[in-house]
Amino acid sequence: MLAQTRKEKKELTRLRLVDSGLKVFAEQGFQNTSVDEVARNISVSHGTVFLHFPKREDLIVAVLDEFGTRLSDAFNEASSQKENLRGVLKAHLEVLEKYEDFYSRIVREETYLPSYVQSLFFILHAAVSQKIFMSAEKEMKTGNIRKFDKHMLFNTWISLVHYYIAHKELFAPKESVIREKKSELLNHFMKLINN
Amino acid sequence: MTNKKCPSCWSCGMPMKEVSNFARENTESIYCSHCTDSSGNLLSYDEILQGTINFYMQSQGIHEEAARTMAQQLLASQPHWKK
């Protein structure tokens, strides 16, 4: 019984560290944040972090993993009731707006992150691309929008969105760039693909 | 990669939210419909790897080698294929 309690306590500390990582990385970015800062945020010692995450990369991977799960759950939830492509794209933007602080750190620091983390981010996009295309396909058939390959439809969309996120300080200083620009981005993209 | 809201496939990690996501539409299954045949049996590693590679290539148009590396990494992190 005691062993289980200890195990539960250990798991709880791990979850708190991951939560702390989500907060501190979002505020300061990955490159500017040490593992100790993530630990200090929740008053956990250096030794305890080391027990859970022997390498800095381990912590980043765990945090990204958790972030990926939350983001994909939120996107699935938000897009499930949408009947058309515009609705799905809007749902995508709303989820990005909610998670913009952390997400924008990945967009801006992706090339400095461990390759496994880059893969996770990409895999997340593969699922979004699939969802967007499933919705687009119906409207391609009805002739509402022009015909596109799956990858080009998604790459065009995500390039536009990521450009604004990558330069968020220029487009919307101290604000959520997605909140500020989502109507403009959505309207522009639909205009590009509409028949 | 545990998913708190819905189970994910033990082979490829895909979240299984709808009944149609599960092998043979059986919500008790730990595998998804993509990783199994019509009888619900898990496909071979090579078949699942190729399916994952194709999925990545088609979703974002990336190079096959890059897709292969990523697919291998992903599968290696899932419960069924973890060493």
PDB file of C-alpha atoms in Angstrom:
ATOM      1  CA  MET A   1       0.000   0.000   0.000  1.00  0.00           C
ATOM      2  CA  LEU A   2       2.833   2.301   0.973  1.00  0.00           C
ATOM      3  CA  ALA A   3       4.655   1.488  -2.256  1.00  0.00           C
ATOM      4  CA  GLN A   4       1.604   2.460  -4.248  1.00  0.00           C
ATOM      5  CA  THR A   5       1.307   5.750  -2.420  1.00  0.00           C
ATOM      6  CA  ARG A   6       4.929   6.502  -3.184  1.00  0.00           C
ATOM      7  CA  LYS A   7       4.364   5.576  -6.807  1.00  0.00           C
ATOM      8  CA  GLU A   8       1.345   7.840  -6.997  1.00  0.00           C
ATOM      9  CA  LYS A   9       3.288  10.653  -5.392  1.00  0.00           C
ATOM     10  CA  LYS A  10       6.076  10.179  -7.896  1.00  0.00           C
ATOM     11  CA  GLU A  11       3.623  10.275 -10.797  1.00  0.00           C
ATOM     12  CA  LEU A  12       2.028  13.408  -9.384  1.00  0.00           C
ATOM     13  CA  THR A  13       5.419  15.142  -9.222  1.00  0.00           C
ATOM     14  CA  ARG A  14       6.061  14.130 -12.810  1.00  0.00           C
ATOM     15  CA  LEU A  15       2.736  15.608 -13.918  1.00  0.00           C
ATOM     16  CA  ARG A  16       3.427  18.809 -11.992  1.00  0.00           C
ATOM     17  CA  LEU A  17       6.823  19.115 -13.662  1.00  0.00           C
ATOM     18  CA  VAL A  18       5.248  18.657 -17.097  1.00  0.00           C
ATOM     19  CA  ASP A  19       2.597  21.263 -16.253  1.00  0.00           C
ATOM     20  CA  SER A  20       5.281  23.622 -15.053  1.00  0.00           C
ATOM     21  CA  GLY A  21       7.197  23.039 -18.299  1.00  0.00           C
ATOM     22  CA  LEU A  22       4.104  23.953 -20.311  1.00  0.00           C
ATOM     23  CA  LYS A  23       3.868  27.232 -18.414  1.00  0.00           C
ATOM     24  CA  VAL A  24       7.524  28.237 -18.208  1.00  0.00           C
ATOM     25  CA  PHE A  25       8.462  27.245 -21.774  1.00  0.00           C
ATOM     26  CA  ALA A  26       5.440  29.180 -23.040  1.00  0.00           C
ATOM     27  CA  GLU A  27       6.584  32.274 -21.146  1.00  0.00           C
ATOM     28  CA  GLN A  28      10.311  32.149 -21.835  1.00  0.00           C
ATOM     29  CA  GLY A  29      10.848  29.800 -24.746  1.00  0.00           C
ATOM     30  CA  PHE A  30      12.871  26.587 -24.771  1.00  0.00           C
ATOM     31  CA  GLN A  31      16.312  27.999 -25.354  1.00  0.00           C
ATOM     32  CA  ASN A  32      16.086  30.540 -22.543  1.00  0.00           C
ATOM     33  CA  THR A  33      14.793  28.096 -19.961  1.00  0.00           C
ATOM     34  CA  SER A  34      16.813  25.718 -17.831  1.00  0.00           C
ATOM     35  CA  VAL A  35      15.426  22.576 -16.239  1.00  0.00           C
ATOM     36  CA  ASP A  36      16.041  24.192 -12.835  1.00  0.00           C
ATOM     37  CA  GLU A  37      13.734  27.063 -13.695  1.00  0.00           C
ATOM     38  CA  VAL A  38      10.951  24.626 -14.534  1.00  0.00           C
ATOM     39  CA  ALA A  39      11.563  22.892 -11.189  1.00  0.00           C
ATOM     40  CA  ARG A  40      11.852  26.109  -9.165  1.00  0.00           C
ATOM     41  CA  ASN A  41       8.488  27.253 -10.499  1.00  0.00           C
ATOM     42  CA  ILE A  42       6.863  24.497  -8.430  1.00  0.00           C
ATOM     43  CA  SER A  43       9.504  24.386  -5.681  1.00  0.00           C
ATOM     44  CA  VAL A  44      10.943  21.031  -6.719  1.00  0.00           C
ATOM     45  CA  SER A  45      14.628  20.258  -6.183  1.00  0.00           C
ATOM     46  CA  HIS A  46      17.209  19.664  -8.875  1.00  0.00           C
ATOM     47  CA  GLY A  47      17.619  16.077  -7.689  1.00  0.00           C
ATOM     48  CA  THR A  48      13.920  15.328  -8.060  1.00  0.00           C
ATOM     49  CA  VAL A  49      13.802  16.605 -11.633  1.00  0.00           C
ATOM     50  CA  PHE A  50      16.847  14.512 -12.426  1.00  0.00           C
ATOM     51  CA  LEU A  51      15.035  11.452 -11.090  1.00  0.00           C
ATOM     52  CA  HIS A  52      12.196  11.957 -13.565  1.00  0.00           C
ATOM     53  CA  PHE A  53      14.078  13.501 -16.457  1.00  0.00           C
ATOM     54  CA  PRO A  54      17.786  12.626 -16.495  1.00  0.00           C
ATOM     55  CA  LYS A  55      18.368  14.794 -19.564  1.00  0.00           C
ATOM     56  CA  ARG A  56      16.935  18.209 -20.437  1.00  0.00           C
ATOM     57  CA  GLU A  57      15.705  16.672 -23.669  1.00  0.00           C
ATOM     58  CA  ASP A  58      13.629  14.129 -21.720  1.00  0.00           C
ATOM     59  CA  LEU A  59      11.699  16.918 -20.042  1.00  0.00           C
ATOM     60  CA  ILE A  60      11.143  18.756 -23.324  1.00  0.00           C
ATOM     61  CA  VAL A  61       9.891  15.567 -24.993  1.00  0.00           C
ATOM     62  CA  ALA A  62       7.477  14.858 -22.109  1.00  0.00           C
ATOM     63  CA  VAL A  63       6.150  18.420 -22.193  1.00  0.00           C
ATOM     64  CA  LEU A  64       5.733  18.348 -25.971  1.00  0.00           C
ATOM     65  CA  ASP A  65       4.036  14.982 -25.752  1.00  0.00           C
ATOM     66  CA  GLU A  66       1.501  16.364 -23.297  1.00  0.00           C
ATOM     67  CA  PHE A  67       1.042  19.488 -25.379  1.00  0.00           C
ATOM     68  CA  GLY A  68       0.459  17.384 -28.505  1.00  0.00           C
ATOM     69  CA  THR A  69      -2.215  15.362 -26.739  1.00  0.00           C
ATOM     70  CA  ARG A  70      -4.017  18.467 -25.484  1.00  0.00           C
ATOM     71  CA  LEU A  71      -3.824  20.200 -28.834  1.00  0.00           C
ATOM     72  CA  SER A  72      -5.042  17.225 -30.831  1.00  0.00           C
ATOM     73  CA  ASP A  73      -7.858  16.507 -28.346  1.00  0.00           C
ATOM     74  CA  ALA A  74      -8.925  20.141 -28.529  1.00  0.00           C
ATOM     75  CA  PHE A  75      -8.812  20.171 -32.327  1.00  0.00           C
ATOM     76  CA  ASN A  76     -10.767  16.926 -32.622  1.00  0.00           C
ATOM     77  CA  GLU A  77     -13.328  18.247 -30.207  1.00  0.00           C
ATOM     78  CA  ALA A  78     -13.639  21.638 -31.889  1.00  0.00           C
ATOM     79  CA  SER A  79     -13.777  20.320 -35.440  1.00  0.00           C
ATOM     80  CA  SER A  80     -16.025  17.315 -34.890  1.00  0.00           C
ATOM     81  CA  GLN A  81     -19.301  19.178 -35.356  1.00  0.00           C
ATOM     82  CA  LYS A  82     -18.144  21.345 -38.246  1.00  0.00           C
ATOM     83  CA  GLU A  83     -19.943  20.729 -41.473  1.00  0.00           C
ATOM     84  CA  ASN A  84     -17.710  22.535 -43.921  1.00  0.00           C
ATOM     85  CA  LEU A  85     -14.076  23.338 -44.559  1.00  0.00           C
ATOM     86  CA  ARG A  86     -14.382  26.883 -43.312  1.00  0.00           C
ATOM     87  CA  GLY A  87     -15.721  25.570 -40.016  1.00  0.00           C
ATOM     88  CA  VAL A  88     -12.820  23.123 -39.639  1.00  0.00           C
ATOM     89  CA  LEU A  89     -10.228  25.808 -40.440  1.00  0.00           C
ATOM     90  CA  LYS A  90     -11.889  28.184 -38.015  1.00  0.00           C
ATOM     91  CA  ALA A  91     -11.802  25.475 -35.341  1.00  0.00           C
ATOM     92  CA  HIS A  92      -8.096  24.997 -36.072  1.00  0.00           C
ATOM     93  CA  LEU A  93      -7.431  28.705 -35.534  1.00  0.00           C
ATOM     94  CA  GLU A  94      -9.472  28.797 -32.350  1.00  0.00           C
ATOM     95  CA  VAL A  95      -7.454  25.948 -30.891  1.00  0.00           C
ATOM     96  CA  LEU A  96      -4.198  27.618 -31.920  1.00  0.00           C
ATOM     97  CA  GLU A  97      -5.385  30.845 -30.322  1.00  0.00           C
ATOM     98  CA  LYS A  98      -6.020  29.028 -27.069  1.00  0.00           C
ATOM     99  CA  TYR A  99      -2.562  27.456 -27.088  1.00  0.00           C
ATOM    100  CA  GLU A 100      -0.765  30.256 -28.912  1.00  0.00           C
ATOM    101  CA  ASP A 101       1.863  31.072 -26.268  1.00  0.00           C
ATOM    102  CA  PHE A 102       3.308  27.584 -26.206  1.00  0.00           C
ATOM    103  CA  TYR A 103       2.646  26.803 -29.867  1.00  0.00           C
ATOM    104  CA  SER A 104       4.433  29.939 -31.045  1.00  0.00           C
ATOM    105  CA  ARG A 105       7.534  28.885 -29.099  1.00  0.00           C
ATOM    106  CA  ILE A 106       7.636  25.632 -31.048  1.00  0.00           C
ATOM    107  CA  VAL A 107       7.138  27.424 -34.365  1.00  0.00           C
ATOM    108  CA  ARG A 108       9.936  29.871 -33.606  1.00  0.00           C
ATOM    109  CA  GLU A 109      12.405  27.469 -32.004  1.00  0.00           C
ATOM    110  CA  GLU A 110      11.629  24.264 -33.855  1.00  0.00           C
ATOM    111  CA  THR A 111      14.995  23.953 -35.572  1.00  0.00           C
ATOM    112  CA  TYR A 112      16.810  24.067 -32.211  1.00  0.00           C
ATOM    113  CA  LEU A 113      14.638  21.410 -30.627  1.00  0.00           C
ATOM    114  CA  PRO A 114      15.589  17.703 -30.517  1.00  0.00           C
ATOM    115  CA  SER A 115      14.691  15.861 -33.718  1.00  0.00           C
ATOM    116  CA  TYR A 116      12.179  13.684 -31.901  1.00  0.00           C
ATOM    117  CA  VAL A 117      10.315  16.814 -30.827  1.00  0.00           C
ATOM    118  CA  GLN A 118      10.285  18.080 -34.386  1.00  0.00           C
ATOM    119  CA  SER A 119       8.804  14.749 -35.426  1.00  0.00           C
ATOM    120  CA  LEU A 120       6.076  15.022 -32.815  1.00  0.00           C
ATOM    121  CA  PHE A 121       5.121  18.439 -34.121  1.00  0.00           C
ATOM    122  CA  PHE A 122       5.042  17.119 -37.649  1.00  0.00           C
ATOM    123  CA  ILE A 123       2.953  14.106 -36.725  1.00  0.00           C
ATOM    124  CA  LEU A 124       0.461  16.430 -35.106  1.00  0.00           C
ATOM    125  CA  HIS A 125       0.221  18.288 -38.403  1.00  0.00           C
ATOM    126  CA  ALA A 126      -0.301  15.076 -40.337  1.00  0.00           C
ATOM    127  CA  ALA A 127      -3.501  14.490 -38.381  1.00  0.00           C
ATOM    128  CA  VAL A 128      -4.658  18.083 -38.892  1.00  0.00           C
ATOM    129  CA  SER A 129      -3.929  17.839 -42.603  1.00  0.00           C
ATOM    130  CA  GLN A 130      -5.989  14.670 -42.817  1.00  0.00           C
ATOM    131  CA  LYS A 131      -8.931  16.261 -41.050  1.00  0.00           C
ATOM    132  CA  ILE A 132      -8.829  19.388 -43.206  1.00  0.00           C
ATOM    133  CA  PHE A 133      -8.664  17.328 -46.380  1.00  0.00           C
ATOM    134  CA  MET A 134     -11.572  15.098 -45.405  1.00  0.00           C
ATOM    135  CA  SER A 135     -13.685  18.185 -45.150  1.00  0.00           C
ATOM    136  CA  ALA A 136     -12.212  19.819 -48.259  1.00  0.00           C
ATOM    137  CA  GLU A 137     -12.751  16.696 -50.352  1.00  0.00           C
ATOM    138  CA  LYS A 138     -16.514  16.986 -50.010  1.00  0.00           C
ATOM    139  CA  GLU A 139     -16.445  20.570 -51.206  1.00  0.00           C
ATOM    140  CA  MET A 140     -14.101  19.726 -54.067  1.00  0.00           C
ATOM    141  CA  LYS A 141     -16.680  17.189 -55.220  1.00  0.00           C
ATOM    142  CA  THR A 142     -19.527  19.660 -55.088  1.00  0.00           C
ATOM    143  CA  GLY A 143     -17.387  22.253 -56.837  1.00  0.00           C
ATOM    144  CA  ASN A 144     -17.478  24.747 -53.977  1.00  0.00           C
ATOM    145  CA  ILE A 145     -13.704  24.867 -53.913  1.00  0.00           C
ATOM    146  CA  ARG A 146     -11.061  24.069 -56.500  1.00  0.00           C
ATOM    147  CA  LYS A 147      -9.199  20.747 -56.535  1.00  0.00           C
ATOM    148  CA  PHE A 148      -5.950  20.470 -54.564  1.00  0.00           C
ATOM    149  CA  ASP A 149      -3.647  17.701 -53.453  1.00  0.00           C
ATOM    150  CA  LYS A 150      -3.857  17.024 -49.757  1.00  0.00           C
ATOM    151  CA  HIS A 151      -0.321  18.149 -48.973  1.00  0.00           C
ATOM    152  CA  MET A 152      -0.509  21.397 -50.948  1.00  0.00           C
ATOM    153  CA  LEU A 153      -3.810  22.405 -49.444  1.00  0.00           C
ATOM    154  CA  PHE A 154      -2.437  21.877 -45.951  1.00  0.00           C
ATOM    155  CA  ASN A 155       1.028  23.322 -46.621  1.00  0.00           C
ATOM    156  CA  THR A 156      -0.487  26.495 -48.064  1.00  0.00           C
ATOM    157  CA  TRP A 157      -2.756  26.899 -45.066  1.00  0.00           C
ATOM    158  CA  ILE A 158      -0.149  26.159 -42.416  1.00  0.00           C
ATOM    159  CA  SER A 159       2.489  28.361 -44.103  1.00  0.00           C
ATOM    160  CA  LEU A 160       0.148  31.305 -43.909  1.00  0.00           C
ATOM    161  CA  VAL A 161      -0.778  30.656 -40.283  1.00  0.00           C
ATOM    162  CA  HIS A 162       2.783  29.932 -39.169  1.00  0.00           C
ATOM    163  CA  TYR A 163       4.117  33.075 -40.854  1.00  0.00           C
ATOM    164  CA  TYR A 164       1.832  35.189 -38.699  1.00  0.00           C
ATOM    165  CA  ILE A 165       2.649  33.184 -35.587  1.00  0.00           C
ATOM    166  CA  ALA A 166       6.393  33.340 -36.212  1.00  0.00           C
ATOM    167  CA  HIS A 167       6.198  37.137 -36.440  1.00  0.00           C
ATOM    168  CA  LYS A 168       3.475  37.646 -33.871  1.00  0.00           C
ATOM    169  CA  GLU A 169       5.271  40.597 -32.233  1.00  0.00           C
ATOM    170  CA  LEU A 170       5.151  42.473 -35.519  1.00  0.00           C
ATOM    171  CA  PHE A 171       1.567  41.658 -36.444  1.00  0.00           C
ATOM    172  CA  ALA A 172       0.005  41.955 -33.016  1.00  0.00           C
ATOM    173  CA  PRO A 173       2.397  43.185 -30.313  1.00  0.00           C
ATOM    174  CA  LYS A 174       1.455  41.856 -26.861  1.00  0.00           C
ATOM    175  CA  GLU A 175      -1.785  40.378 -28.245  1.00  0.00           C
ATOM    176  CA  SER A 176      -2.826  37.029 -29.599  1.00  0.00           C
ATOM    177  CA  VAL A 177      -1.965  37.263 -33.285  1.00  0.00           C
ATOM    178  CA  ILE A 178      -4.505  34.590 -34.102  1.00  0.00           C
ATOM    179  CA  ARG A 179      -7.268  36.422 -32.274  1.00  0.00           C
ATOM    180  CA  GLU A 180      -6.378  39.632 -34.089  1.00  0.00           C
ATOM    181  CA  LYS A 181      -5.976  38.119 -37.530  1.00  0.00           C
ATOM    182  CA  LYS A 182      -8.127  35.012 -37.702  1.00  0.00           C
ATOM    183  CA  SER A 183     -10.957  36.521 -39.730  1.00  0.00           C
ATOM    184  CA  GLU A 184      -8.550  38.040 -42.212  1.00  0.00           C
ATOM    185  CA  LEU A 185      -6.566  34.795 -42.581  1.00  0.00           C
ATOM    186  CA  LEU A 186      -9.685  32.695 -42.954  1.00  0.00           C
ATOM    187  CA  ASN A 187     -11.345  35.020 -45.451  1.00  0.00           C
ATOM    188  CA  HIS A 188      -8.190  35.287 -47.512  1.00  0.00           C
ATOM    189  CA  PHE A 189      -7.597  31.545 -47.627  1.00  0.00           C
ATOM    190  CA  MET A 190     -11.183  30.776 -48.591  1.00  0.00           C
ATOM    191  CA  LYS A 191     -10.989  33.392 -51.336  1.00  0.00           C
ATOM    192  CA  LEU A 192      -7.894  31.636 -52.700  1.00  0.00           C
ATOM    193  CA  ILE A 193      -9.474  28.215 -52.904  1.00  0.00           C
ATOM    194  CA  ASN A 194     -13.098  29.044 -53.688  1.00  0.00           C
ATOM    195  CA  ASN A 195     -14.347  28.297 -57.151  1.00  0.00           C
TER     196      ASN A 195
ATOM    197  CA  MET B   1       1.841   8.689 -25.097  1.00  0.00           C
ATOM    198  CA  THR B   2      -1.185   8.222 -22.945  1.00  0.00           C
ATOM    199  CA  ASN B   3      -4.315   9.950 -24.003  1.00  0.00           C
ATOM    200  CA  LYS B   4      -6.519  11.053 -21.163  1.00  0.00           C
ATOM    201  CA  LYS B   5      -9.697  11.680 -23.100  1.00  0.00           C
ATOM    202  CA  CYS B   6      -9.766   8.738 -25.470  1.00  0.00           C
ATOM    203  CA  PRO B   7      -7.685   5.602 -25.921  1.00  0.00           C
ATOM    204  CA  SER B   8      -4.966   5.550 -28.544  1.00  0.00           C
ATOM    205  CA  CYS B   9      -3.847   2.640 -30.693  1.00  0.00           C
ATOM    206  CA  TRP B  10      -1.087   0.612 -29.028  1.00  0.00           C
ATOM    207  CA  SER B  11       0.579   0.146 -32.373  1.00  0.00           C
ATOM    208  CA  CYS B  12       0.542   3.576 -34.055  1.00  0.00           C
ATOM    209  CA  GLY B  13      -0.718   5.934 -31.331  1.00  0.00           C
ATOM    210  CA  MET B  14      -3.696   7.202 -33.287  1.00  0.00           C
ATOM    211  CA  PRO B  15      -6.411   8.510 -30.950  1.00  0.00           C
ATOM    212  CA  MET B  16      -9.503   6.316 -31.210  1.00  0.00           C
ATOM    213  CA  LYS B  17     -12.510   8.491 -30.659  1.00  0.00           C
ATOM    214  CA  GLU B  18     -15.134   7.136 -33.023  1.00  0.00           C
ATOM    215  CA  VAL B  19     -16.268   3.520 -33.077  1.00  0.00           C
ATOM    216  CA  SER B  20     -14.990   3.305 -36.656  1.00  0.00           C
ATOM    217  CA  ASN B  21     -11.452   4.074 -35.430  1.00  0.00           C
ATOM    218  CA  PHE B  22     -11.239   0.752 -33.575  1.00  0.00           C
ATOM    219  CA  ALA B  23     -10.251  -2.582 -35.106  1.00  0.00           C
ATOM    220  CA  ARG B  24     -13.471  -4.268 -36.341  1.00  0.00           C
ATOM    221  CA  GLU B  25     -15.347  -1.379 -34.744  1.00  0.00           C
ATOM    222  CA  ASN B  26     -14.844  -3.110 -31.418  1.00  0.00           C
ATOM    223  CA  THR B  27     -14.259  -0.500 -28.737  1.00  0.00           C
ATOM    224  CA  GLU B  28     -12.560  -3.120 -26.563  1.00  0.00           C
ATOM    225  CA  SER B  29      -9.734  -3.388 -29.069  1.00  0.00           C
ATOM    226  CA  ILE B  30      -6.410  -1.782 -28.216  1.00  0.00           C
ATOM    227  CA  TYR B  31      -5.577  -1.380 -31.915  1.00  0.00           C
ATOM    228  CA  CYS B  32      -7.003   0.915 -34.564  1.00  0.00           C
ATOM    229  CA  SER B  33      -8.662   0.023 -37.841  1.00  0.00           C
ATOM    230  CA  HIS B  34      -5.560   1.045 -39.841  1.00  0.00           C
ATOM    231  CA  CYS B  35      -3.197  -1.327 -38.028  1.00  0.00           C
ATOM    232  CA  THR B  36      -5.413  -4.404 -38.314  1.00  0.00           C
ATOM    233  CA  ASP B  37      -6.919  -6.625 -40.996  1.00  0.00           C
ATOM    234  CA  SER B  38     -10.615  -7.371 -41.488  1.00  0.00           C
ATOM    235  CA  SER B  39     -10.465 -10.050 -38.753  1.00  0.00           C
ATOM    236  CA  GLY B  40      -8.994  -7.584 -36.280  1.00  0.00           C
ATOM    237  CA  ASN B  41      -5.515  -9.131 -36.338  1.00  0.00           C
ATOM    238  CA  LEU B  42      -2.554  -6.794 -36.142  1.00  0.00           C
ATOM    239  CA  LEU B  43      -0.774  -6.310 -39.480  1.00  0.00           C
ATOM    240  CA  SER B  44       2.974  -6.934 -39.740  1.00  0.00           C
ATOM    241  CA  TYR B  45       5.442  -4.277 -38.638  1.00  0.00           C
ATOM    242  CA  ASP B  46       6.469  -3.651 -42.251  1.00  0.00           C
ATOM    243  CA  GLU B  47       2.888  -3.119 -43.386  1.00  0.00           C
ATOM    244  CA  ILE B  48       2.137  -0.722 -40.544  1.00  0.00           C
ATOM    245  CA  LEU B  49       5.414   1.117 -41.097  1.00  0.00           C
ATOM    246  CA  GLN B  50       4.622   1.557 -44.795  1.00  0.00           C
ATOM    247  CA  GLY B  51       1.113   2.764 -44.011  1.00  0.00           C
ATOM    248  CA  THR B  52       2.512   5.338 -41.591  1.00  0.00           C
ATOM    249  CA  ILE B  53       5.136   6.459 -44.117  1.00  0.00           C
ATOM    250  CA  ASN B  54       2.444   6.922 -46.766  1.00  0.00           C
ATOM    251  CA  PHE B  55       0.301   8.898 -44.331  1.00  0.00           C
ATOM    252  CA  TYR B  56       3.130  11.339 -43.580  1.00  0.00           C
ATOM    253  CA  MET B  57       4.129  11.698 -47.221  1.00  0.00           C
ATOM    254  CA  GLN B  58       0.588  12.397 -48.359  1.00  0.00           C
ATOM    255  CA  SER B  59      -0.285  14.738 -45.524  1.00  0.00           C
ATOM    256  CA  GLN B  60       2.568  17.170 -46.072  1.00  0.00           C
ATOM    257  CA  GLY B  61       4.399  16.014 -49.188  1.00  0.00           C
ATOM    258  CA  ILE B  62       7.666  15.223 -47.422  1.00  0.00           C
ATOM    259  CA  HIS B  63      10.497  13.056 -48.736  1.00  0.00           C
ATOM    260  CA  GLU B  64      10.129   9.309 -48.274  1.00  0.00           C
ATOM    261  CA  GLU B  65      13.326   8.941 -46.249  1.00  0.00           C
ATOM    262  CA  ALA B  66      12.283  11.656 -43.807  1.00  0.00           C
ATOM    263  CA  ALA B  67       8.861  10.041 -43.503  1.00  0.00           C
ATOM    264  CA  ARG B  68      10.487   6.650 -42.873  1.00  0.00           C
ATOM    265  CA  THR B  69      12.720   7.967 -40.078  1.00  0.00           C
ATOM    266  CA  MET B  70       9.781   9.646 -38.399  1.00  0.00           C
ATOM    267  CA  ALA B  71       7.512   6.627 -38.754  1.00  0.00           C
ATOM    268  CA  GLN B  72      10.194   4.360 -37.249  1.00  0.00           C
ATOM    269  CA  GLN B  73      10.633   6.751 -34.324  1.00  0.00           C
ATOM    270  CA  LEU B  74       6.907   6.954 -33.747  1.00  0.00           C
ATOM    271  CA  LEU B  75       6.301   3.199 -33.826  1.00  0.00           C
ATOM    272  CA  ALA B  76       9.277   2.594 -31.519  1.00  0.00           C
ATOM    273  CA  SER B  77       7.601   4.801 -28.914  1.00  0.00           C
ATOM    274  CA  GLN B  78       4.291   2.903 -28.931  1.00  0.00           C
ATOM    275  CA  PRO B  79       3.500   0.159 -26.390  1.00  0.00           C
ATOM    276  CA  HIS B  80       3.285  -2.686 -28.919  1.00  0.00           C
ATOM    277  CA  TRP B  81       6.623  -1.972 -30.625  1.00  0.00           C
ATOM    278  CA  LYS B  82       8.567  -0.586 -27.684  1.00  0.00           C
ATOM    279  CA  LYS B  83      11.638  -2.676 -26.942  1.00  0.00           C
TER     280      LYS B  83
END
